PDB file of C-alpha atoms in Angstrom:
ATOM      1  CA  MET A  94      -0.043   0.415  -0.425  1.00 46.00           C
ATOM      2  CA  LYS A  95       2.782   2.425   1.042  1.00 46.00           C
ATOM      3  CA  PHE A  96       4.591   1.763  -2.632  1.00 41.00           C
ATOM      4  CA  LYS A  97       1.600   2.317  -4.474  1.00 44.00           C
ATOM      5  CA  LYS A  98       1.070   5.728  -2.551  1.00 43.00           C
ATOM      6  CA  LEU A  99       4.534   6.703  -3.365  1.00 41.00           C
ATOM      7  CA  CYS A 100       4.585   5.720  -6.791  1.00 43.00           C
ATOM      8  CA  PHE A 101       1.205   7.963  -6.865  1.00 41.00           C
ATOM      9  CA  VAL A 102       3.000  11.085  -5.006  1.00 41.00           C
ATOM     10  CA  SER A 103       5.940  10.465  -7.602  1.00 43.00           C
ATOM     11  CA  ALA A 104       3.816  10.333 -10.584  1.00 41.00           C
ATOM     12  CA  LEU A 105       1.897  13.164  -9.523  1.00 41.00           C
ATOM     13  CA  SER A 106       5.105  14.967  -8.810  1.00 41.00           C
ATOM     14  CA  LEU A 107       6.512  14.235 -12.304  1.00 41.00           C
ATOM     15  CA  PHE A 108       3.277  15.525 -13.751  1.00 40.00           C
ATOM     16  CA  SER A 109       2.775  18.844 -11.938  1.00 38.00           C
ATOM     17  CA  ALA A 110       6.347  19.667 -12.956  1.00 40.00           C
ATOM     18  CA  SER A 111       5.956  18.907 -16.667  1.00 40.00           C
ATOM     19  CA  SER A 112       2.348  20.833 -16.435  1.00 42.00           C
ATOM     20  CA  PHE A 113       4.633  24.190 -15.171  1.00 53.00           C
ATOM     21  CA  ALA A 114       7.404  23.695 -18.023  1.00 59.00           C
ATOM     22  CA  GLN A 115       7.543  25.934 -20.781  1.00 76.00           C
ATOM     23  CA  ASP A 116       9.543  26.133 -23.978  1.00 93.00           C
ATOM     24  CA  ILE A 117      10.800  29.649 -24.538  1.00 97.00           C
ATOM     25  CA  THR A 118      11.620  30.189 -28.385  1.00 98.00           C
ATOM     26  CA  VAL A 119      14.090  33.160 -28.704  1.00 98.00           C
ATOM     27  CA  PHE A 120      14.766  35.052 -31.959  1.00 98.00           C
ATOM     28  CA  ALA A 121      17.929  36.893 -31.833  1.00 98.00           C
ATOM     29  CA  ALA A 122      20.493  38.458 -34.384  1.00 97.00           C
ATOM     30  CA  ALA A 123      23.348  35.992 -35.545  1.00 97.00           C
ATOM     31  CA  SER A 124      25.947  38.206 -33.871  1.00 97.00           C
ATOM     32  CA  MET A 125      24.462  37.106 -30.321  1.00 98.00           C
ATOM     33  CA  THR A 126      24.870  33.415 -30.752  1.00 98.00           C
ATOM     34  CA  ASN A 127      27.679  32.978 -28.376  1.00 97.00           C
ATOM     35  CA  VAL A 128      26.564  35.167 -25.686  1.00 98.00           C
ATOM     36  CA  LEU A 129      22.799  34.368 -25.217  1.00 98.00           C
ATOM     37  CA  GLN A 130      24.052  30.440 -25.161  1.00 98.00           C
ATOM     38  CA  GLU A 131      26.190  31.502 -22.575  1.00 97.00           C
ATOM     39  CA  ILE A 132      23.842  33.588 -20.540  1.00 98.00           C
ATOM     40  CA  ASN A 133      21.179  30.899 -21.123  1.00 98.00           C
ATOM     41  CA  LYS A 134      23.193  28.380 -19.144  1.00 97.00           C
ATOM     42  CA  ASP A 135      22.460  30.751 -16.026  1.00 97.00           C
ATOM     43  CA  PHE A 136      19.024  31.165 -16.878  1.00 97.00           C
ATOM     44  CA  GLU A 137      18.234  27.370 -17.170  1.00 95.00           C
ATOM     45  CA  LYS A 138      19.829  26.632 -13.907  1.00 96.00           C
ATOM     46  CA  ALA A 139      18.128  29.481 -12.138  1.00 95.00           C
ATOM     47  CA  ASN A 140      14.667  28.037 -13.688  1.00 95.00           C
ATOM     48  CA  PRO A 141      15.102  24.276 -14.550  1.00 95.00           C
ATOM     49  CA  GLN A 142      11.577  24.178 -15.316  1.00 94.00           C
ATOM     50  CA  ASP A 143      11.756  26.027 -18.553  1.00 95.00           C
ATOM     51  CA  LYS A 144      13.673  25.055 -21.457  1.00 96.00           C
ATOM     52  CA  VAL A 145      15.109  27.961 -23.808  1.00 97.00           C
ATOM     53  CA  THR A 146      15.189  27.207 -28.131  1.00 97.00           C
ATOM     54  CA  PHE A 147      17.304  29.580 -30.310  1.00 98.00           C
ATOM     55  CA  SER A 148      16.615  30.495 -33.580  1.00 98.00           C
ATOM     56  CA  PHE A 149      19.656  32.632 -34.965  1.00 98.00           C
ATOM     57  CA  ALA A 150      19.602  34.135 -38.417  1.00 97.00           C
ATOM     58  CA  SER A 151      20.156  38.181 -39.956  1.00 96.00           C
ATOM     59  CA  SER A 152      17.673  40.208 -38.071  1.00 97.00           C
ATOM     60  CA  SER A 153      15.491  41.152 -40.880  1.00 96.00           C
ATOM     61  CA  VAL A 154      14.993  37.220 -41.648  1.00 97.00           C
ATOM     62  CA  LEU A 155      13.669  36.928 -38.280  1.00 98.00           C
ATOM     63  CA  ALA A 156      11.674  39.854 -38.366  1.00 98.00           C
ATOM     64  CA  LYS A 157       9.912  38.721 -41.567  1.00 98.00           C
ATOM     65  CA  GLN A 158       9.383  35.391 -39.901  1.00 98.00           C
ATOM     66  CA  ILE A 159       7.647  36.849 -37.027  1.00 98.00           C
ATOM     67  CA  GLU A 160       5.632  38.750 -39.143  1.00 98.00           C
ATOM     68  CA  GLN A 161       4.127  35.494 -40.523  1.00 97.00           C
ATOM     69  CA  ASP A 162       3.327  34.419 -37.003  1.00 96.00           C
ATOM     70  CA  ALA A 163       6.541  32.328 -36.667  1.00 96.00           C
ATOM     71  CA  PRO A 164       6.290  30.864 -32.962  1.00 95.00           C
ATOM     72  CA  ALA A 165       8.526  33.269 -31.319  1.00 98.00           C
ATOM     73  CA  ASP A 166       8.343  34.790 -27.742  1.00 98.00           C
ATOM     74  CA  VAL A 167      11.620  36.700 -27.299  1.00 98.00           C
ATOM     75  CA  PHE A 168      12.776  38.682 -30.531  1.00 98.00           C
ATOM     76  CA  ILE A 169      16.624  40.652 -30.301  1.00 98.00           C
ATOM     77  CA  SER A 170      17.323  42.661 -32.747  1.00 98.00           C
ATOM     78  CA  ALA A 171      20.567  43.920 -34.171  1.00 97.00           C
ATOM     79  CA  ASP A 172      19.078  47.455 -34.920  1.00 95.00           C
ATOM     80  CA  THR A 173      15.894  49.524 -34.201  1.00 96.00           C
ATOM     81  CA  LYS A 174      14.935  49.275 -37.847  1.00 96.00           C
ATOM     82  CA  TRP A 175      13.812  45.745 -37.854  1.00 97.00           C
ATOM     83  CA  MET A 176      12.005  46.102 -34.248  1.00 98.00           C
ATOM     84  CA  ASP A 177      10.057  49.099 -35.591  1.00 98.00           C
ATOM     85  CA  TYR A 178       9.133  46.511 -38.471  1.00 98.00           C
ATOM     86  CA  VAL A 179       7.965  43.805 -35.974  1.00 98.00           C
ATOM     87  CA  LYS A 180       6.249  46.702 -34.048  1.00 98.00           C
ATOM     88  CA  GLU A 181       4.210  48.169 -37.249  1.00 98.00           C
ATOM     89  CA  LYS A 182       3.383  44.631 -38.324  1.00 98.00           C
ATOM     90  CA  GLN A 183       2.172  42.876 -34.985  1.00 97.00           C
ATOM     91  CA  PRO A 184       1.571  45.515 -32.752  1.00 97.00           C
ATOM     92  CA  ALA A 185      -0.111  43.559 -30.315  1.00 96.00           C
ATOM     93  CA  LYS A 186       2.171  40.542 -29.713  1.00 96.00           C
ATOM     94  CA  THR A 187       5.359  43.469 -29.698  1.00 98.00           C
ATOM     95  CA  GLN A 188       5.732  44.393 -25.654  1.00 98.00           C
ATOM     96  CA  ASN A 189       8.312  45.305 -23.771  1.00 98.00           C
ATOM     97  CA  VAL A 190      10.391  46.875 -25.772  1.00 98.00           C
ATOM     98  CA  HIS A 191      14.097  47.915 -24.881  1.00 97.00           C
ATOM     99  CA  ASN A 192      17.296  48.693 -25.925  1.00 97.00           C
ATOM    100  CA  LEU A 193      19.842  45.990 -24.187  1.00 97.00           C
ATOM    101  CA  VAL A 194      23.192  46.537 -25.564  1.00 98.00           C
ATOM    102  CA  LYS A 195      25.405  47.824 -28.085  1.00 98.00           C
ATOM    103  CA  ASN A 196      28.466  46.762 -30.759  1.00 98.00           C
ATOM    104  CA  ASP A 197      31.005  48.327 -32.371  1.00 98.00           C
ATOM    105  CA  LEU A 198      31.622  48.159 -36.400  1.00 98.00           C
ATOM    106  CA  VAL A 199      35.156  46.867 -36.970  1.00 98.00           C
ATOM    107  CA  LEU A 200      37.011  46.089 -40.013  1.00 98.00           C
ATOM    108  CA  ILE A 201      39.105  42.297 -40.262  1.00 98.00           C
ATOM    109  CA  ALA A 202      41.463  40.345 -41.831  1.00 98.00           C
ATOM    110  CA  PRO A 203      42.642  36.454 -41.349  1.00 98.00           C
ATOM    111  CA  ILE A 204      44.550  35.996 -38.478  1.00 97.00           C
ATOM    112  CA  GLU A 205      47.825  35.591 -40.564  1.00 97.00           C
ATOM    113  CA  SER A 206      47.320  38.716 -42.974  1.00 97.00           C
ATOM    114  CA  LYS A 207      50.385  41.072 -43.038  1.00 95.00           C
ATOM    115  CA  ILE A 208      48.309  44.391 -42.889  1.00 95.00           C
ATOM    116  CA  GLU A 209      48.586  47.020 -40.183  1.00 91.00           C
ATOM    117  CA  ALA A 210      46.339  50.206 -39.911  1.00 93.00           C
ATOM    118  CA  LYS A 211      45.940  52.360 -37.195  1.00 89.00           C
ATOM    119  CA  SER A 212      42.702  53.829 -38.912  1.00 96.00           C
ATOM    120  CA  ILE A 213      40.422  53.448 -41.474  1.00 97.00           C
ATOM    121  CA  GLN A 214      41.793  55.950 -43.359  1.00 96.00           C
ATOM    122  CA  ALA A 215      45.405  54.547 -43.341  1.00 96.00           C
ATOM    123  CA  VAL A 216      43.764  51.076 -45.381  1.00 97.00           C
ATOM    124  CA  ASP A 217      44.703  50.834 -48.776  1.00 96.00           C
ATOM    125  CA  PHE A 218      41.583  49.011 -50.007  1.00 96.00           C
ATOM    126  CA  ASN A 219      42.704  48.417 -53.636  1.00 93.00           C
ATOM    127  CA  LYS A 220      45.732  46.954 -52.476  1.00 94.00           C
ATOM    128  CA  GLU A 221      44.452  44.617 -50.015  1.00 96.00           C
ATOM    129  CA  LEU A 222      41.724  43.565 -52.131  1.00 96.00           C
ATOM    130  CA  ALA A 223      43.725  42.833 -55.439  1.00 92.00           C
ATOM    131  CA  GLY A 224      41.837  40.004 -56.651  1.00 88.00           C
ATOM    132  CA  GLY A 225      40.047  39.570 -53.700  1.00 95.00           C
ATOM    133  CA  TYR A 226      36.468  40.377 -52.080  1.00 97.00           C
ATOM    134  CA  LEU A 227      35.390  42.316 -49.086  1.00 98.00           C
ATOM    135  CA  SER A 228      33.074  40.383 -47.050  1.00 98.00           C
ATOM    136  CA  VAL A 229      30.144  41.795 -45.226  1.00 98.00           C
ATOM    137  CA  GLY A 230      26.306  41.252 -44.658  1.00 98.00           C
ATOM    138  CA  ASP A 231      23.910  41.658 -47.449  1.00 98.00           C
ATOM    139  CA  PRO A 232      23.794  45.422 -47.581  1.00 98.00           C
ATOM    140  CA  SER A 233      20.133  45.522 -49.037  1.00 96.00           C
ATOM    141  CA  HIS A 234      18.557  43.787 -45.372  1.00 96.00           C
ATOM    142  CA  VAL A 235      21.405  42.689 -43.050  1.00 97.00           C
ATOM    143  CA  PRO A 236      21.882  45.416 -40.650  1.00 97.00           C
ATOM    144  CA  ALA A 237      25.792  44.658 -40.202  1.00 97.00           C
ATOM    145  CA  GLY A 238      25.783  45.197 -43.782  1.00 98.00           C
ATOM    146  CA  LYS A 239      23.416  48.303 -43.923  1.00 97.00           C
ATOM    147  CA  TYR A 240      26.051  49.753 -41.399  1.00 98.00           C
ATOM    148  CA  ALA A 241      28.906  48.932 -43.550  1.00 98.00           C
ATOM    149  CA  LYS A 242      27.548  50.502 -46.704  1.00 98.00           C
ATOM    150  CA  LYS A 243      26.661  53.636 -44.057  1.00 98.00           C
ATOM    151  CA  ALA A 244      30.577  53.908 -43.179  1.00 98.00           C
ATOM    152  CA  LEU A 245      32.096  52.875 -46.445  1.00 98.00           C
ATOM    153  CA  GLU A 246      29.819  55.770 -48.102  1.00 98.00           C
ATOM    154  CA  TYR A 247      31.130  58.258 -45.298  1.00 98.00           C
ATOM    155  CA  TYR A 248      34.740  57.538 -46.298  1.00 98.00           C
ATOM    156  CA  LYS A 249      33.786  57.669 -50.257  1.00 98.00           C
ATOM    157  CA  LEU A 250      34.549  54.176 -50.714  1.00 97.00           C
ATOM    158  CA  TRP A 251      31.408  52.513 -51.677  1.00 98.00           C
ATOM    159  CA  ASP A 252      31.318  53.683 -54.907  1.00 97.00           C
ATOM    160  CA  VAL A 253      35.011  51.944 -55.379  1.00 95.00           C
ATOM    161  CA  LEU A 254      34.219  48.939 -53.364  1.00 97.00           C
ATOM    162  CA  GLU A 255      30.553  47.567 -54.014  1.00 97.00           C
ATOM    163  CA  SER A 256      31.913  45.493 -57.026  1.00 96.00           C
ATOM    164  CA  LYS A 257      34.237  43.595 -54.726  1.00 97.00           C
ATOM    165  CA  LEU A 258      31.468  42.888 -51.888  1.00 98.00           C
ATOM    166  CA  VAL A 259      30.865  39.303 -50.604  1.00 97.00           C
ATOM    167  CA  ARG A 260      27.025  39.629 -49.706  1.00 98.00           C
ATOM    168  CA  ALA A 261      27.101  37.091 -46.827  1.00 98.00           C
ATOM    169  CA  LYS A 262      23.109  36.371 -45.791  1.00 97.00           C
ATOM    170  CA  ASN A 263      24.225  37.520 -42.007  1.00 97.00           C
ATOM    171  CA  VAL A 264      27.089  38.744 -40.239  1.00 98.00           C
ATOM    172  CA  ARG A 265      28.601  35.265 -38.965  1.00 97.00           C
ATOM    173  CA  ASP A 266      29.072  34.376 -42.494  1.00 98.00           C
ATOM    174  CA  ALA A 267      30.341  37.287 -43.405  1.00 98.00           C
ATOM    175  CA  LEU A 268      33.027  36.192 -40.326  1.00 98.00           C
ATOM    176  CA  SER A 269      33.496  32.870 -41.977  1.00 98.00           C
ATOM    177  CA  TYR A 270      34.381  34.143 -45.149  1.00 98.00           C
ATOM    178  CA  VAL A 271      37.723  35.550 -43.574  1.00 98.00           C
ATOM    179  CA  GLU A 272      37.838  32.962 -40.941  1.00 98.00           C
ATOM    180  CA  ARG A 273      38.736  30.300 -43.958  1.00 97.00           C
ATOM    181  CA  ASN A 274      40.587  33.249 -45.867  1.00 96.00           C
ATOM    182  CA  GLU A 275      38.599  33.412 -48.711  1.00 97.00           C
ATOM    183  CA  ALA A 276      37.982  37.001 -48.235  1.00 98.00           C
ATOM    184  CA  PRO A 277      41.164  39.008 -47.312  1.00 98.00           C
ATOM    185  CA  LEU A 278      38.904  41.634 -45.650  1.00 98.00           C
ATOM    186  CA  GLY A 279      35.792  41.809 -43.793  1.00 98.00           C
ATOM    187  CA  ILE A 280      33.686  44.148 -41.775  1.00 98.00           C
ATOM    188  CA  VAL A 281      31.895  42.511 -38.875  1.00 98.00           C
ATOM    189  CA  TYR A 282      30.762  43.405 -35.191  1.00 98.00           C
ATOM    190  CA  ALA A 283      33.851  43.950 -32.806  1.00 98.00           C
ATOM    191  CA  THR A 284      32.175  41.226 -30.861  1.00 98.00           C
ATOM    192  CA  ASP A 285      32.464  38.679 -33.631  1.00 98.00           C
ATOM    193  CA  ALA A 286      36.120  39.273 -34.264  1.00 98.00           C
ATOM    194  CA  LYS A 287      36.310  38.633 -30.848  1.00 97.00           C
ATOM    195  CA  VAL A 288      34.651  35.155 -31.091  1.00 97.00           C
ATOM    196  CA  SER A 289      37.180  34.171 -33.346  1.00 97.00           C
ATOM    197  CA  ALA A 290      40.297  35.646 -32.085  1.00 97.00           C
ATOM    198  CA  THR A 291      42.180  33.089 -33.411  1.00 98.00           C
ATOM    199  CA  LYS A 292      41.092  33.490 -36.756  1.00 98.00           C
ATOM    200  CA  VAL A 293      40.898  36.975 -37.673  1.00 98.00           C
ATOM    201  CA  LYS A 294      42.201  40.150 -36.692  1.00 98.00           C
ATOM    202  CA  ILE A 295      40.821  44.021 -36.401  1.00 98.00           C
ATOM    203  CA  VAL A 296      42.615  45.828 -38.374  1.00 98.00           C
ATOM    204  CA  ALA A 297      40.761  49.308 -37.328  1.00 98.00           C
ATOM    205  CA  THR A 298      37.626  50.063 -35.712  1.00 98.00           C
ATOM    206  CA  PHE A 299      34.585  52.137 -37.496  1.00 98.00           C
ATOM    207  CA  PRO A 300      34.197  55.637 -35.630  1.00 97.00           C
ATOM    208  CA  ASN A 301      30.616  56.013 -34.849  1.00 97.00           C
ATOM    209  CA  GLU A 302      30.126  59.043 -36.941  1.00 97.00           C
ATOM    210  CA  SER A 303      30.826  57.161 -40.025  1.00 98.00           C
ATOM    211  CA  TYR A 304      27.433  54.702 -39.050  1.00 97.00           C
ATOM    212  CA  GLY A 305      25.868  55.871 -36.225  1.00 96.00           C
ATOM    213  CA  GLU A 306      25.472  53.371 -33.524  1.00 95.00           C
ATOM    214  CA  VAL A 307      24.794  49.454 -33.536  1.00 97.00           C
ATOM    215  CA  VAL A 308      21.895  49.217 -31.062  1.00 98.00           C
ATOM    216  CA  TYR A 309      20.267  45.645 -30.119  1.00 98.00           C
ATOM    217  CA  PRO A 310      16.469  46.099 -29.290  1.00 98.00           C
ATOM    218  CA  ALA A 311      14.887  43.493 -27.106  1.00 98.00           C
ATOM    219  CA  ALA A 312      11.018  42.462 -26.576  1.00 98.00           C
ATOM    220  CA  THR A 313       8.549  39.829 -25.956  1.00 98.00           C
ATOM    221  CA  VAL A 314       6.350  38.778 -29.049  1.00 98.00           C
ATOM    222  CA  SER A 315       3.942  36.520 -27.388  1.00 97.00           C
ATOM    223  CA  ASP A 316       2.222  36.462 -24.229  1.00 95.00           C
ATOM    224  CA  LYS A 317       4.081  33.914 -22.167  1.00 95.00           C
ATOM    225  CA  ALA A 318       5.056  34.784 -18.831  1.00 95.00           C
ATOM    226  CA  GLU A 319       7.983  32.946 -19.222  1.00 96.00           C
ATOM    227  CA  ALA A 320       9.008  35.054 -22.195  1.00 97.00           C
ATOM    228  CA  LYS A 321       9.097  38.513 -20.185  1.00 97.00           C
ATOM    229  CA  LYS A 322      10.992  36.491 -17.438  1.00 97.00           C
ATOM    230  CA  PHE A 323      13.644  35.400 -19.604  1.00 98.00           C
ATOM    231  CA  LEU A 324      13.543  39.178 -21.490  1.00 97.00           C
ATOM    232  CA  ASP A 325      13.892  40.231 -17.783  1.00 98.00           C
ATOM    233  CA  PHE A 326      16.983  37.921 -16.551  1.00 98.00           C
ATOM    234  CA  LEU A 327      18.956  39.920 -19.598  1.00 98.00           C
ATOM    235  CA  LYS A 328      18.981  42.713 -17.828  1.00 96.00           C
ATOM    236  CA  THR A 329      20.437  41.274 -14.439  1.00 96.00           C
ATOM    237  CA  PRO A 330      23.810  41.992 -13.348  1.00 96.00           C
ATOM    238  CA  ALA A 331      24.745  38.599 -14.107  1.00 95.00           C
ATOM    239  CA  ALA A 332      23.730  38.500 -17.704  1.00 97.00           C
ATOM    240  CA  GLN A 333      25.429  42.339 -17.885  1.00 96.00           C
ATOM    241  CA  ALA A 334      28.607  40.728 -17.196  1.00 97.00           C
ATOM    242  CA  LYS A 335      28.348  38.112 -19.833  1.00 97.00           C
ATOM    243  CA  PHE A 336      27.435  40.687 -22.427  1.00 98.00           C
ATOM    244  CA  LYS A 337      30.257  42.628 -21.280  1.00 97.00           C
ATOM    245  CA  GLU A 338      32.892  40.008 -21.414  1.00 97.00           C
ATOM    246  CA  ALA A 339      31.719  39.431 -25.094  1.00 97.00           C
ATOM    247  CA  GLY A 340      32.502  42.591 -26.020  1.00 97.00           C
ATOM    248  CA  PHE A 341      29.063  44.545 -25.988  1.00 98.00           C
ATOM    249  CA  TYR A 342      28.337  47.345 -23.611  1.00 94.00           C
ATOM    250  CA  PRO A 343      25.520  48.817 -22.045  1.00 92.00           C
ATOM    251  CA  VAL A 344      23.397  51.506 -23.702  1.00 90.00           C
ATOM    252  CA  GLN A 345      23.554  54.918 -21.351  1.00 73.00           C
TER     253      GLN A 345
END
């Protein structure tokens, strides 16, 4: 009798735990891949009943999927435009919008490259790209590529370099071309270069006046309480410390 009662209590406990378990689907910019996976280890340790699933891609791709009612709970974009797009297309779903962190735009080269420069103006792009291409996110829709285009226009280099671009579908793909030495130069975020510090090096950092600011807005895009819980966790000191360690910095 005692054994049957114990089995019943155990089964009830398992049922209760599973009934409160929630899956949280996070759509996030590709440049957030490593840091969010690290932060999620702490989140799931603190909330073992919840399981987070990530979908990393270009912000534009994710925004259009959310427009089509993809089952996302949280959206983190690499620029404000695509968050505004989601707010416009899904106004009822998009809540708790706030700017999460910032990033920098950098010019990179393969780690073994001999190129040295103290500034973007000091880079001889024609020389460095002789027979090669500049790897960037596709400027038509990828935030990193749009920032890159704006920066190149600022230095009056766009018309010269437009025909020499490798247009990647997201910033991590742009990074991979340089990692594999398939492109002698690339434009990515500082955090991407840091993730791949054994394969690429930063040649120079683009000043903010050349392209603006790389700001990551975040929002809930479902009414799950757990979505808001995950979003709030990203603002905790522990999570912000992980962002800082990865090379992101806070929004002032």
